[in-house]
Amino acid sequence: MTTYPIIRVGIVGTGCIGRGLALLLSKRNDMKISGILTRRKGNIPGLEVEQSLLTHEPERLMEKSDIIVISTGDPLYSTEIATIAFTFNLPVVTMDADTQVLSGSWLSQKGQITEAEGDQPGCLAALHNEIIDMGFTPLVYGNIKGFLNQNPPVEEMTYWAEKQGFTLNSVTSFTDGTKLQIEQCLVANGFNAQIAKQGLIGERVSNLEDGANALAKKAMEQIKY
């Protein structure tokens, strides 16, 4: 039986996504957490792995990792850390469409970088490859949003930010469609697709099939033969 070395994964960020990834990796046998880079001080609430894995030194994390996964919610900081990782010849996986849209093209010229599958852009990328392999041409890259309020009150956003442990800016972007449009910008850039219209189409439907059919119809109307 062939055995493979355990992959040492360095995590950047201790927000909701970073903590969830750490918990997931702690249950795997083929991977292990080499360290977790954070800018927070002291112990991290909700971190269900050893606090001793935390470090404030990027280089220390790089030296003992085989791959770096970045999820910080701060594209400027993420870009900085990815650049450091490339000096160690490490591949980088982002879990943040904002970073990919802001500096992904530039980073791709410096080293190996990709967006993780799991969020909308990564899932759409996987579906894109599957459809192409089947001999079809994708017509619509749709992004499903369960809740949308394009003008949410500050008080409501502050409440949810505190309850969910996100920043006010992040919660607002999740709610008013900003995050969705950033994700779709990444998808459009990645597959040389077009945005149907400024602000996106935004069909409101009660089931997936109706929504897909509505978007397909509008896409067909815009195709120039």
Short mmCIF file of N, CA and C in Angstrom, two decimals, residues 32 51 61 64 66 75 84 101 122 141 144 153 166 170 174 177 210 221 225:
data_model
loop_
_atom_site.label_atom_id
_atom_site.label_comp_id
_atom_site.label_asym_id
_atom_site.label_seq_id
_atom_site.Cartn_x
_atom_site.Cartn_y
_atom_site.Cartn_z
N LYS A 32 -2.76 18.06 8.76
CA LYS A 32 -2.67 18.56 10.13
C LYS A 32 -2.42 20.07 10.10
N GLN A 51 -4.72 26.29 21.56
CA GLN A 51 -4.34 27.69 21.44
C GLN A 51 -2.84 27.83 21.15
N LEU A 61 5.06 30.62 10.57
CA LEU A 61 4.03 29.75 10.02
C LEU A 61 4.49 29.14 8.70
N LYS A 64 6.99 25.98 8.58
CA LYS A 64 6.54 24.63 8.95
C LYS A 64 5.26 24.21 8.24
N ASP A 66 3.14 23.26 4.39
CA ASP A 66 3.22 22.83 2.99
C ASP A 66 2.27 23.64 2.11
N PRO A 75 -8.57 42.14 2.56
CA PRO A 75 -7.82 41.82 1.34
C PRO A 75 -6.42 42.42 1.29
N ILE A 84 4.22 36.93 1.13
CA ILE A 84 5.24 36.30 1.97
C ILE A 84 5.30 34.80 1.72
N VAL A 101 -10.53 39.48 -6.09
CA VAL A 101 -10.94 40.58 -6.97
C VAL A 101 -9.96 41.74 -6.88
N GLY A 122 -16.11 29.24 -5.79
CA GLY A 122 -15.47 27.94 -5.91
C GLY A 122 -16.43 26.87 -6.38
N TYR A 141 -24.16 31.85 -14.77
CA TYR A 141 -23.49 31.56 -13.49
C TYR A 141 -24.29 32.28 -12.41
N ILE A 144 -26.91 32.19 -5.50
CA ILE A 144 -28.14 32.11 -4.71
C ILE A 144 -28.00 32.88 -3.40
N PRO A 153 -31.00 48.84 8.02
CA PRO A 153 -30.74 49.86 9.05
C PRO A 153 -29.48 49.53 9.84
N PHE A 166 -19.10 39.07 13.51
CA PHE A 166 -18.52 39.68 12.32
C PHE A 166 -18.39 41.19 12.52
N SER A 170 -18.73 43.75 7.29
CA SER A 170 -18.94 42.42 6.71
C SER A 170 -20.40 42.05 6.70
N PHE A 174 -22.87 41.33 3.45
CA PHE A 174 -23.59 40.07 3.26
C PHE A 174 -25.08 40.34 3.00
N GLY A 177 -26.11 42.89 -0.63
CA GLY A 177 -25.75 42.41 -1.96
C GLY A 177 -24.33 42.74 -2.40
N ASP A 210 -37.46 27.63 -10.89
CA ASP A 210 -38.04 28.84 -11.47
C ASP A 210 -36.98 29.91 -11.65
N GLU A 221 -31.87 36.11 -24.20
CA GLU A 221 -32.28 37.37 -24.84
C GLU A 221 -31.09 38.27 -25.12
N TYR A 225 -26.19 36.45 -31.86
CA TYR A 225 -25.80 35.40 -32.80
C TYR A 225 -25.19 36.01 -34.06
#
